[in-house]
Short mmCIF file of C-alpha atoms in Angstrom, two decimals:
data_model
loop_
_atom_site.label_atom_id
_atom_site.label_comp_id
_atom_site.label_asym_id
_atom_site.label_seq_id
_atom_site.Cartn_x
_atom_site.Cartn_y
_atom_site.Cartn_z
CA MET A 1 98.85 56.67 87.64
CA SER A 2 96.60 55.88 84.74
CA GLN A 3 98.41 54.43 81.77
CA GLY A 4 97.63 55.14 78.13
CA THR A 5 95.62 58.35 78.63
CA GLN A 6 96.95 61.59 77.29
CA PRO A 7 98.93 63.47 79.94
CA TYR A 8 97.45 66.81 81.04
CA VAL A 9 100.89 68.39 81.18
CA ALA A 10 103.80 67.24 79.04
CA LEU A 11 107.25 68.81 79.03
CA ASP A 12 109.57 67.65 76.29
CA ARG A 13 113.30 68.46 76.59
CA VAL A 14 112.52 71.90 78.04
CA ALA A 15 115.49 74.20 78.60
CA LYS A 16 115.63 77.73 79.92
CA VAL A 17 118.68 79.92 79.61
CA TYR A 18 118.86 83.40 81.12
CA PRO A 19 121.32 85.59 79.24
CA SER A 20 123.52 87.64 81.54
CA PRO A 21 126.55 89.90 81.03
CA ARG A 22 128.77 87.35 82.74
CA GLY A 23 127.66 84.55 80.46
CA ASP A 24 124.44 82.63 80.03
CA VAL A 25 122.86 81.00 83.07
CA GLU A 26 121.27 77.64 82.39
CA ALA A 27 118.28 77.57 84.76
CA LEU A 28 116.64 74.46 83.33
CA SER A 29 118.18 71.73 81.23
CA ASP A 30 116.56 68.84 79.41
CA ILE A 31 113.36 68.66 81.46
CA ASP A 32 111.08 65.77 80.52
CA LEU A 33 107.96 65.46 82.63
CA GLU A 34 104.46 64.16 82.21
CA MET A 35 101.54 64.78 84.53
CA ALA A 36 98.38 62.66 84.20
CA PRO A 37 95.04 64.48 84.43
CA GLY A 38 94.12 64.90 88.08
CA ALA A 39 97.61 64.00 89.33
CA PHE A 40 99.28 65.66 92.28
CA VAL A 41 102.94 66.12 91.42
CA SER A 42 105.51 67.71 93.72
CA VAL A 43 108.86 69.08 92.70
CA VAL A 44 111.43 68.98 95.46
CA GLY A 45 114.99 70.22 95.35
CA PRO A 46 117.52 72.60 96.88
CA SER A 47 117.31 76.37 96.40
CA GLY A 48 118.52 77.48 93.01
CA CYS A 49 117.62 74.19 91.30
CA GLY A 50 115.22 75.99 88.97
CA LYS A 51 111.98 74.69 90.46
CA SER A 52 110.41 78.14 90.53
CA THR A 53 111.61 78.78 87.00
CA LEU A 54 109.98 75.51 85.99
CA MET A 55 106.69 76.71 87.44
CA LYS A 56 106.93 80.13 85.77
CA CYS A 57 107.59 78.41 82.41
CA LEU A 58 104.58 76.16 82.93
CA ALA A 59 102.46 79.19 83.86
CA GLY A 60 103.43 80.80 80.56
CA LEU A 61 104.96 83.74 82.43
CA VAL A 62 108.48 83.07 81.16
CA PRO A 63 109.23 81.87 77.62
CA ILE A 64 111.27 78.68 77.37
CA THR A 65 114.51 78.66 75.39
CA SER A 66 114.02 75.28 73.73
CA GLY A 67 111.85 72.20 73.94
CA LYS A 68 108.09 72.03 74.11
CA ILE A 69 105.35 72.28 76.72
CA ASP A 70 101.90 70.84 76.00
CA ILE A 71 98.97 71.47 78.29
CA ASN A 72 95.81 69.48 77.66
CA GLY A 73 97.13 68.62 74.20
CA HIS A 74 97.80 72.24 73.20
CA LYS A 75 101.24 73.76 72.77
CA LEU A 76 101.80 76.32 75.51
CA ASP A 77 101.80 79.88 74.23
CA GLY A 78 101.36 82.33 77.10
CA PRO A 79 99.40 81.60 80.27
CA PRO A 80 97.05 78.63 79.75
CA ASP A 81 93.29 78.72 80.28
CA ALA A 82 91.83 77.35 83.46
CA MET A 83 94.93 77.76 85.58
CA GLY A 84 95.19 78.83 89.20
CA ILE A 85 98.40 79.95 90.80
CA VAL A 86 99.60 80.30 94.40
CA PHE A 87 102.92 81.86 95.41
CA GLN A 88 104.96 81.67 98.59
CA ARG A 89 103.81 85.18 99.45
CA ASP A 90 100.04 85.40 99.48
CA VAL A 91 100.11 88.66 97.44
CA LEU A 92 96.67 89.65 98.72
CA LEU A 93 95.76 93.27 97.98
CA ASP A 94 95.69 95.21 101.25
CA TRP A 95 92.96 97.59 100.14
CA ARG A 96 90.52 94.81 99.36
CA THR A 97 88.51 92.68 101.75
CA ILE A 98 89.16 88.93 101.80
CA LEU A 99 86.06 88.31 99.67
CA ASP A 100 87.10 90.97 97.15
CA ASN A 101 90.60 89.51 97.06
CA VAL A 102 89.19 86.11 96.14
CA LEU A 103 86.90 87.67 93.52
CA LEU A 104 89.90 89.44 91.98
CA GLN A 105 90.60 86.26 90.03
CA ALA A 106 87.22 86.52 88.26
CA GLU A 107 87.82 90.22 87.56
CA LEU A 108 91.23 89.58 86.06
CA LEU A 109 89.77 86.85 83.85
CA ARG A 110 87.01 89.32 82.85
CA LEU A 111 84.28 87.09 84.26
CA PRO A 112 81.22 88.60 85.98
CA ARG A 113 81.89 88.98 89.70
CA ALA A 114 78.28 88.32 90.64
CA ASP A 115 78.46 84.80 89.18
CA TYR A 116 81.35 83.90 91.47
CA ARG A 117 80.27 85.51 94.71
CA GLU A 118 78.44 82.44 95.93
CA ARG A 119 81.36 80.16 95.05
CA ALA A 120 83.83 82.50 96.76
CA MET A 121 81.77 82.36 99.97
CA GLN A 122 81.65 78.55 99.78
CA LEU A 123 85.38 78.26 99.19
CA LEU A 124 86.16 80.59 102.09
CA ALA A 125 83.85 78.54 104.33
CA ARG A 126 85.55 75.31 103.28
CA PHE A 127 88.89 76.80 104.26
CA GLY A 128 87.58 77.92 107.63
CA LEU A 129 87.39 81.60 106.73
CA GLU A 130 83.67 81.97 107.29
CA GLY A 131 83.01 85.30 108.98
CA PHE A 132 86.26 86.80 107.69
CA GLU A 133 84.90 87.74 104.25
CA ASP A 134 84.72 91.43 105.09
CA ARG A 135 88.02 91.61 106.93
CA HIS A 136 91.17 93.00 105.38
CA PRO A 137 94.32 90.91 104.85
CA TRP A 138 96.30 92.66 107.58
CA GLU A 139 93.74 91.54 110.15
CA LEU A 140 94.45 87.87 109.40
CA SER A 141 97.26 85.51 110.37
CA GLY A 142 99.75 84.22 107.79
CA GLY A 143 97.97 80.87 107.56
CA MET A 144 94.56 82.49 107.04
CA ARG A 145 96.00 84.79 104.40
CA GLN A 146 97.49 81.87 102.50
CA ARG A 147 94.13 80.05 102.73
CA ALA A 148 92.50 83.09 101.11
CA ALA A 149 95.17 83.04 98.39
CA ILE A 150 94.33 79.38 97.68
CA CYS A 151 90.61 80.26 97.50
CA ARG A 152 91.49 82.97 94.95
CA ALA A 153 93.38 80.43 92.84
CA LEU A 154 90.49 77.96 93.02
CA LEU A 155 87.71 80.51 92.36
CA CYS A 156 87.27 79.93 88.65
CA ASP A 157 87.58 76.15 88.96
CA PRO A 158 90.99 75.71 87.31
CA GLU A 159 92.02 72.39 85.79
CA LEU A 160 95.65 73.12 86.57
CA LEU A 161 96.83 74.41 89.92
CA LEU A 162 100.40 75.68 90.24
CA MET A 163 101.76 76.19 93.74
CA ASP A 164 105.21 77.67 94.36
CA GLU A 165 106.26 76.82 97.94
CA PRO A 166 102.86 78.03 99.18
CA PHE A 167 103.44 76.92 102.77
CA GLY A 168 107.15 77.76 102.93
CA ALA A 169 106.65 80.83 105.12
CA LEU A 170 104.22 79.22 107.58
CA ASP A 171 104.90 77.63 110.95
CA ALA A 172 104.97 73.82 111.13
CA MET A 173 101.51 73.36 112.65
CA THR A 174 99.74 75.68 110.23
CA ARG A 175 101.61 73.93 107.47
CA ASP A 176 100.28 70.52 108.58
CA ASP A 177 96.75 71.93 108.69
CA LEU A 178 97.02 73.32 105.22
CA ASN A 179 98.52 70.08 103.86
CA VAL A 180 95.42 68.24 105.10
CA GLU A 181 93.03 70.89 103.80
CA LEU A 182 94.69 71.00 100.40
CA THR A 183 94.49 67.22 99.89
CA ARG A 184 90.88 67.26 101.06
CA ILE A 185 89.98 69.91 98.47
CA TRP A 186 92.02 68.28 95.74
CA GLN A 187 90.76 64.73 96.19
CA GLY A 188 88.03 63.93 93.71
CA SER A 189 88.33 67.37 92.11
CA ASN A 190 90.23 66.06 89.09
CA LYS A 191 92.56 69.06 89.28
CA THR A 192 96.13 68.55 88.14
CA VAL A 193 98.49 70.06 90.70
CA LEU A 194 102.14 71.02 90.43
CA PHE A 195 103.45 71.69 93.91
CA ILE A 196 106.90 73.17 94.44
CA THR A 197 108.48 72.62 97.84
CA HIS A 198 111.79 72.13 99.58
CA SER A 199 110.26 69.85 102.19
CA ILE A 200 110.70 66.15 101.38
CA VAL A 201 108.10 65.11 103.96
CA GLU A 202 105.54 67.51 102.54
CA SER A 203 106.17 66.30 98.99
CA VAL A 204 105.70 62.63 99.95
CA TYR A 205 102.60 63.35 102.02
CA LEU A 206 100.82 65.32 99.30
CA SER A 207 101.82 63.68 96.06
CA ASP A 208 101.18 60.87 93.65
CA ARG A 209 104.58 61.54 92.22
CA VAL A 210 107.66 63.35 93.49
CA VAL A 211 110.06 64.93 91.03
CA MET A 212 113.57 65.42 92.42
CA MET A 213 115.57 68.28 90.97
CA SER A 214 119.22 69.23 91.25
CA ARG A 215 121.01 72.44 90.44
CA GLY A 216 123.70 73.70 88.15
CA PRO A 217 121.91 73.44 85.68
CA GLY A 218 118.43 72.71 87.03
CA ARG A 219 117.52 69.22 85.95
CA ILE A 220 115.36 66.27 86.98
CA VAL A 221 117.42 63.62 88.71
CA GLU A 222 114.70 61.18 89.72
CA VAL A 223 110.94 60.70 89.59
CA ILE A 224 109.41 58.64 92.37
CA ASP A 225 105.81 57.39 92.37
CA ILE A 226 104.29 57.51 95.84
CA ASP A 227 102.07 54.51 96.28
CA LEU A 228 100.35 55.33 99.55
CA PRO A 229 96.58 54.95 100.13
CA ARG A 230 94.32 57.99 100.16
CA PRO A 231 92.89 59.72 102.06
CA ARG A 232 96.06 60.13 104.05
CA PRO A 233 95.79 61.03 107.70
CA LEU A 234 98.71 63.09 109.05
CA ALA A 235 99.72 60.01 111.07
CA ILE A 236 100.63 58.25 107.82
CA ARG A 237 103.91 60.12 108.13
CA GLU A 238 104.85 57.80 111.01
CA THR A 239 104.33 54.58 109.00
CA PRO A 240 107.31 52.57 107.73
CA ALA A 241 106.14 52.87 104.09
CA PHE A 242 106.10 56.67 104.36
CA GLY A 243 109.47 56.68 106.09
CA ALA A 244 110.91 54.53 103.34
CA TYR A 245 109.92 57.07 100.66
CA VAL A 246 111.37 59.95 102.66
CA HIS A 247 114.56 57.95 103.25
CA GLN A 248 114.84 57.05 99.58
CA ILE A 249 114.59 60.70 98.49
CA ARG A 250 116.90 61.97 101.22
CA HIS A 251 119.42 59.25 100.44
CA HIS A 252 119.34 60.13 96.77
CA PHE A 253 119.97 63.84 97.50
CA ALA A 254 122.81 62.77 99.81
CA GLU A 255 124.40 60.74 97.03
CA LEU A 256 124.25 63.82 94.85
CA GLY A 257 126.07 65.73 97.57
CA ILE A 258 123.07 68.01 98.16
CA LEU A 259 122.17 66.67 101.59
CA LYS A 260 124.44 65.34 104.32
CA GLU A 261 123.40 62.05 105.83
CA MET B 1 91.70 113.46 139.72
CA SER B 2 90.86 110.96 137.04
CA PHE B 3 89.37 113.72 134.91
CA TRP B 4 92.59 115.74 135.09
CA ARG B 5 94.70 112.69 134.56
CA LYS B 6 92.77 111.91 131.39
CA HIS B 7 92.76 115.40 129.94
CA LEU B 8 95.97 116.92 131.17
CA MET B 9 98.30 114.03 131.82
CA GLY B 10 97.17 111.46 129.26
CA GLU B 11 98.53 110.96 125.77
CA SER B 12 97.43 113.54 123.21
CA ARG B 13 99.81 114.81 120.58
CA THR B 14 97.57 117.68 119.48
CA ARG B 15 97.22 118.92 123.05
CA ASP B 16 100.97 118.72 123.64
CA VAL B 17 101.70 120.74 120.50
CA LEU B 18 99.11 123.36 121.43
CA LEU B 19 100.54 123.63 124.94
CA VAL B 20 104.06 124.21 123.61
CA LEU B 21 102.75 126.81 121.17
CA ALA B 22 100.82 128.60 123.91
CA ALA B 23 103.92 128.60 126.10
CA LEU B 24 106.02 130.10 123.30
CA VAL B 25 103.45 132.83 122.65
CA ALA B 26 103.35 133.62 126.38
CA ILE B 27 107.16 133.82 126.59
CA TRP B 28 107.17 136.03 123.50
CA GLU B 29 104.52 138.36 124.96
CA LEU B 30 106.25 138.57 128.36
CA GLY B 31 109.69 138.98 126.78
CA VAL B 32 108.55 141.92 124.65
CA TRP B 33 106.77 143.47 127.63
CA TYR B 34 109.88 143.11 129.84
CA TYR B 35 112.74 144.00 127.44
CA GLU B 36 110.77 146.48 125.30
CA PRO B 37 112.62 145.97 121.99
CA PRO B 38 111.89 148.57 119.25
CA LYS B 39 108.51 147.78 117.69
CA ILE B 40 110.15 147.56 114.28
CA PHE B 41 112.10 144.48 115.38
CA LEU B 42 109.54 142.48 117.27
CA PRO B 43 105.92 143.33 118.03
CA PRO B 44 104.19 141.36 120.81
CA PRO B 45 101.58 138.72 119.84
CA SER B 46 98.80 140.92 121.24
CA ALA B 47 99.75 143.73 118.84
CA ILE B 48 99.75 141.27 115.93
CA LEU B 49 96.23 140.16 116.80
CA ALA B 50 95.11 143.79 117.22
CA GLU B 51 96.60 144.68 113.81
CA PHE B 52 94.70 141.80 112.20
CA LEU B 53 91.45 142.98 113.79
CA THR B 54 91.80 146.53 112.34
CA THR B 55 91.31 145.27 108.76
CA PRO B 56 90.31 141.59 108.93
CA GLY B 57 88.49 141.73 105.57
CA LEU B 58 91.63 142.86 103.76
CA PHE B 59 93.77 140.10 105.23
CA ILE B 60 91.15 137.45 104.54
CA ARG B 61 90.81 138.59 100.92
CA HIS B 62 94.55 138.37 100.27
CA MET B 63 94.68 135.05 102.08
CA GLY B 64 91.88 133.79 99.81
CA TYR B 65 93.91 134.81 96.77
CA THR B 66 96.99 132.92 97.98
CA LEU B 67 94.87 129.92 98.96
CA TRP B 68 93.16 129.82 95.57
CA THR B 69 96.52 130.06 93.74
CA THR B 70 97.93 127.27 95.91
CA LEU B 71 94.94 124.97 95.40
CA LEU B 72 94.86 125.49 91.62
CA ALA B 73 98.59 124.83 91.37
CA PHE B 74 98.23 121.76 93.59
CA ALA B 75 95.39 120.38 91.45
CA VAL B 76 97.40 120.92 88.26
CA SER B 77 100.45 119.28 89.87
CA VAL B 78 98.52 116.20 91.00
CA ALA B 79 96.83 115.67 87.62
CA LEU B 80 99.98 116.32 85.61
CA GLY B 81 102.16 114.44 88.09
CA ILE B 82 100.09 111.26 88.01
CA ALA B 83 99.88 111.32 84.21
CA LEU B 84 103.64 111.80 83.94
CA ALA B 85 104.37 109.08 86.51
CA VAL B 86 102.20 106.54 84.68
CA ALA B 87 103.82 107.46 81.37
CA ILE B 88 107.29 107.14 82.88
CA VAL B 89 106.57 103.73 84.41
CA TYR B 90 105.15 102.35 81.18
CA SER B 91 107.61 103.85 78.72
CA ARG B 92 111.27 103.02 78.81
CA LEU B 93 111.96 105.97 76.52
CA LEU B 94 110.18 108.47 78.78
CA GLU B 95 111.87 106.92 81.80
CA ARG B 96 115.29 107.46 80.25
CA THR B 97 114.50 111.00 79.08
CA ILE B 98 111.86 112.84 81.14
CA TYR B 99 112.42 111.04 84.43
CA THR B 100 116.19 111.41 84.32
CA LEU B 101 115.72 115.08 83.45
CA LEU B 102 113.20 115.60 86.26
CA VAL B 103 115.47 114.01 88.84
CA ALA B 104 118.38 116.15 87.63
CA LEU B 105 116.27 119.34 87.59
CA ASN B 106 115.01 118.66 91.09
CA SER B 107 118.23 120.02 92.56
CA VAL B 108 117.99 123.28 90.59
CA PRO B 109 116.68 126.21 92.69
CA LYS B 110 113.45 126.57 90.74
CA VAL B 111 112.28 129.72 92.53
CA ALA B 112 115.02 131.56 90.63
CA LEU B 113 112.90 131.03 87.52
CA ALA B 114 110.01 133.08 88.92
CA PRO B 115 111.02 136.37 87.22
CA LEU B 116 111.15 134.52 83.92
CA PHE B 117 107.53 133.41 84.34
CA VAL B 118 106.53 137.03 84.95
CA ILE B 119 108.08 137.97 81.61
CA TRP B 120 106.28 135.11 79.89
CA LEU B 121 102.91 135.13 81.64
CA GLY B 122 102.45 138.67 83.02
CA THR B 123 101.55 139.74 86.53
CA GLY B 124 98.25 137.86 87.00
CA MET B 125 97.69 134.54 88.72
CA GLU B 126 99.25 132.48 85.89
CA PRO B 127 102.95 133.06 86.68
CA LYS B 128 102.27 132.30 90.37
CA ILE B 129 100.56 129.04 89.46
CA ALA B 130 103.46 128.25 87.13
CA VAL B 131 106.07 128.73 89.88
CA ALA B 132 103.98 126.72 92.35
CA VAL B 133 103.51 123.86 89.85
CA MET B 134 107.25 123.86 89.15
CA LEU B 135 107.86 123.16 92.82
CA ALA B 136 104.94 120.85 93.60
CA LEU B 137 105.20 118.63 90.54
CA PHE B 138 108.50 116.98 91.49
CA PRO B 139 107.53 115.26 94.74
CA ILE B 140 104.33 113.98 93.15
CA VAL B 141 106.02 112.51 90.08
CA ILE B 142 108.94 111.02 91.99
CA ASP B 143 106.83 109.48 94.76
CA THR B 144 104.17 108.16 92.38
CA VAL B 145 106.78 106.54 90.14
CA LEU B 146 108.24 104.91 93.26
CA GLY B 147 104.80 103.68 94.34
CA LEU B 148 103.86 102.34 90.91
CA ARG B 149 107.12 100.41 90.79
CA SER B 150 107.07 99.01 94.30
CA VAL B 151 104.57 96.28 93.50
CA ASP B 152 105.41 92.71 94.51
CA PRO B 153 106.43 91.08 91.19
CA ASP B 154 104.33 88.03 92.08
CA MET B 155 101.28 90.28 92.34
CA VAL B 156 101.85 91.23 88.71
CA ASN B 157 102.62 87.60 87.85
CA LEU B 158 99.28 86.61 89.35
CA ALA B 159 97.51 89.08 87.07
CA ARG B 160 99.57 88.09 84.03
CA ALA B 161 98.80 84.42 84.70
CA ALA B 162 95.11 85.35 84.37
CA ARG B 163 95.97 87.16 81.11
CA ALA B 164 95.00 90.51 82.58
CA SER B 165 95.62 93.55 80.36
CA GLN B 166 98.20 96.22 81.21
CA LEU B 167 95.30 98.58 81.89
CA GLN B 168 93.77 96.12 84.36
CA ILE B 169 97.11 95.69 86.10
CA LEU B 170 97.43 99.47 86.36
CA ALA B 171 93.88 100.07 87.57
CA LYS B 172 93.50 97.14 89.94
CA ILE B 173 97.02 96.63 91.24
CA ARG B 174 99.67 99.23 90.49
CA PHE B 175 97.65 102.40 91.02
CA PRO B 176 95.98 101.47 94.32
CA ASN B 177 99.36 100.18 95.47
CA ALA B 178 100.89 103.58 94.65
CA LEU B 179 98.27 105.61 96.57
CA PRO B 180 100.20 105.72 99.87
CA SER B 181 103.27 107.05 98.01
CA LEU B 182 101.09 109.49 96.09
CA PHE B 183 99.73 110.85 99.37
CA ALA B 184 103.24 111.14 100.79
CA GLY B 185 104.13 113.15 97.67
CA MET B 186 100.98 115.28 97.98
CA LYS B 187 101.82 116.21 101.59
CA VAL B 188 105.15 117.61 100.42
CA ALA B 189 103.60 119.11 97.29
CA ILE B 190 100.91 121.12 99.11
CA SER B 191 103.59 122.91 101.15
CA PHE B 192 105.72 123.45 98.05
CA ALA B 193 102.71 124.84 96.16
CA LEU B 194 102.21 127.39 98.93
CA VAL B 195 105.90 128.36 98.81
CA GLY B 196 105.64 128.71 95.02
CA ALA B 197 102.54 130.93 95.30
CA ILE B 198 104.27 133.23 97.82
CA VAL B 199 107.42 133.49 95.73
CA GLY B 200 105.24 134.34 92.73
CA GLU B 201 103.55 137.08 94.75
CA PHE B 202 106.92 138.43 95.90
CA VAL B 203 108.05 138.84 92.31
CA ALA B 204 105.04 140.58 90.79
CA GLY B 205 101.39 141.45 91.17
CA GLY B 206 99.16 143.23 93.67
CA ASN B 207 97.46 140.38 95.48
CA GLY B 208 98.08 137.71 98.06
CA LEU B 209 99.78 137.40 101.44
CA GLY B 210 103.21 137.45 99.76
CA PHE B 211 102.35 140.84 98.30
CA LEU B 212 101.16 142.07 101.73
CA VAL B 213 104.42 140.99 103.34
CA LEU B 214 106.39 142.84 100.67
CA VAL B 215 104.35 146.06 101.03
CA ALA B 216 104.48 145.99 104.84
CA GLN B 217 108.22 145.41 104.71
CA GLY B 218 108.61 148.44 102.43
CA GLN B 219 106.79 150.52 105.05
CA PHE B 220 108.80 148.99 107.92
CA ASP B 221 105.46 147.86 109.35
CA THR B 222 106.75 144.76 111.10
CA THR B 223 103.45 144.07 112.81
CA ARG B 224 101.67 143.72 109.46
CA VAL B 225 104.46 141.44 108.21
CA PHE B 226 103.81 139.24 111.21
CA VAL B 227 100.05 139.17 110.64
CA SER B 228 100.65 137.83 107.13
CA LEU B 229 103.22 135.32 108.37
CA VAL B 230 100.89 133.97 111.05
CA LEU B 231 98.08 133.62 108.51
CA LEU B 232 100.48 131.83 106.15
CA GLY B 233 101.52 129.45 108.90
CA LEU B 234 97.92 128.66 109.79
CA MET B 235 97.07 128.11 106.13
CA GLY B 236 100.03 125.81 105.51
CA THR B 237 99.20 123.73 108.57
CA ALA B 238 95.52 123.51 107.63
CA LEU B 239 96.37 122.43 104.08
CA PHE B 240 98.76 119.72 105.29
CA TYR B 241 96.18 118.30 107.68
CA ALA B 242 93.50 118.45 104.99
CA ILE B 243 95.62 116.04 102.89
CA ASP B 244 96.29 113.93 105.97
CA PHE B 245 92.55 113.76 106.61
CA ALA B 246 91.82 112.80 103.00
CA GLU B 247 94.42 110.03 103.28
CA ARG B 248 92.73 108.63 106.37
CA LEU B 249 89.40 108.73 104.58
CA MET B 250 90.62 107.14 101.35
CA LEU B 251 93.27 104.72 102.57
CA PRO B 252 92.00 103.27 105.83
CA TRP B 253 93.85 100.05 104.92
CA HIS B 254 97.15 101.87 104.75
CA VAL B 255 96.69 104.10 107.78
CA SER B 256 95.61 101.22 110.01
CA GLN B 257 98.55 99.15 108.78
CA ARG B 258 100.91 101.86 109.87
CA GLY B 259 99.45 101.12 113.26
CA GLU B 260 99.24 104.60 114.70
CA GLY B 261 96.43 106.88 115.73
CA GLY B 262 98.16 110.23 116.07
CA SER B 263 99.83 112.36 113.46
CA GLN B 264 103.45 111.46 113.98
CA HIS B 265 104.41 111.65 110.32
CA GLY B 266 105.61 114.90 108.84
CA GLY B 267 105.94 115.88 105.18
#
């Protein structure tokens, strides 16, 4: 983590309250978080801890109740520029080919499609989808679909990439593959990534920094810097240093009564 | 053997349906020939065909009138229905007023209003179109509203995150997503439009298959009633499959996702 530089993302005492007939629901409480430019930050926590709400607030899709979010030095007011987003469901449009699905991002941003065609083809090739450009989503496996969704998010070269449990619905092997591919794409790209997951192992493997959240209300309980060398082969997960981080996080959740040890 | 196996014993829905129909017609023909019921109750299929062939031009002309009424009413229903559905989905006020009213009115027997349309619009094609639109509009509006709403919220979030306009979200996401529902509505609506046209012809006017049925009934000419009914049946079936064909042409992504090759869905 670089010290002294301005953080790319800064959350200052952010709270989010959803009003409901049976009383207000505090989804996020007192969230302080800084993300350095180009950092890979994971948020890990149990279901209902507000991690998805946190991402929607950061995406400018949901207004925050109090506090302040700065992105690249600007106060957040609606969806920020140069942001890509990936959800747990790939939300590809069935009536479009894979290439047209990726190019949707340019269309939505009102950028000329023709300028991004070449880049879309390159991205698809880098994610092993060469030759599938003209296929439709239903012809592809879940892993391939999610790869296409990541290509869509990366099309217009975002500075900030938000990922909400993107591999949560995939089988373990596909998930490993995509973890490797994602770090490969991210490394040296200077993209700031916020990655939401409920897998501790995944969060340690991918991240520079793991943010632990707890529920009722959703709050940050611990931030752990992951000081492991990069690039990280999958086998790094079997090293003692890796195991120690996983143990530390699991132990902490156990102390909070969220995980049984 | 393999030829027969393929063509007579293999899987073909259309062939099966045609075989059953042919069998029914044969039983009908033989039954009439054997039991000899009075002609006024049940003419044999051969007599119905012979009756049609005495004045084919007349039948075709009246069928054309009914077809034209049905198609006009269907076109009006689709255009009006889509516009209403979009308005309802985007306006909370319209949703609370028009949509609630439409859903409530859907259970009213709308054909009972046909005489009223004759008073208002005369005995030309207009009251018939009005009755047909009354019937056909509901399935289109209700199904399209359903389709426009049934978008994955994250799909809309994706567009909103890119600061897409409401119009972009409608054109690129919601509307294409609603097309399968719209087609489901149109398959019901085309049949309803035909019913509406016939009811309109029953009530007033001097044209159309509905009018022919009424006149033939007045003369106790059951054979002519049957000719009109058969033509109506053929027309209704053809119209339904025309929509089905258009759906296959326009929504290959949806049809192939359903994962079927035959026509196992009904309106």
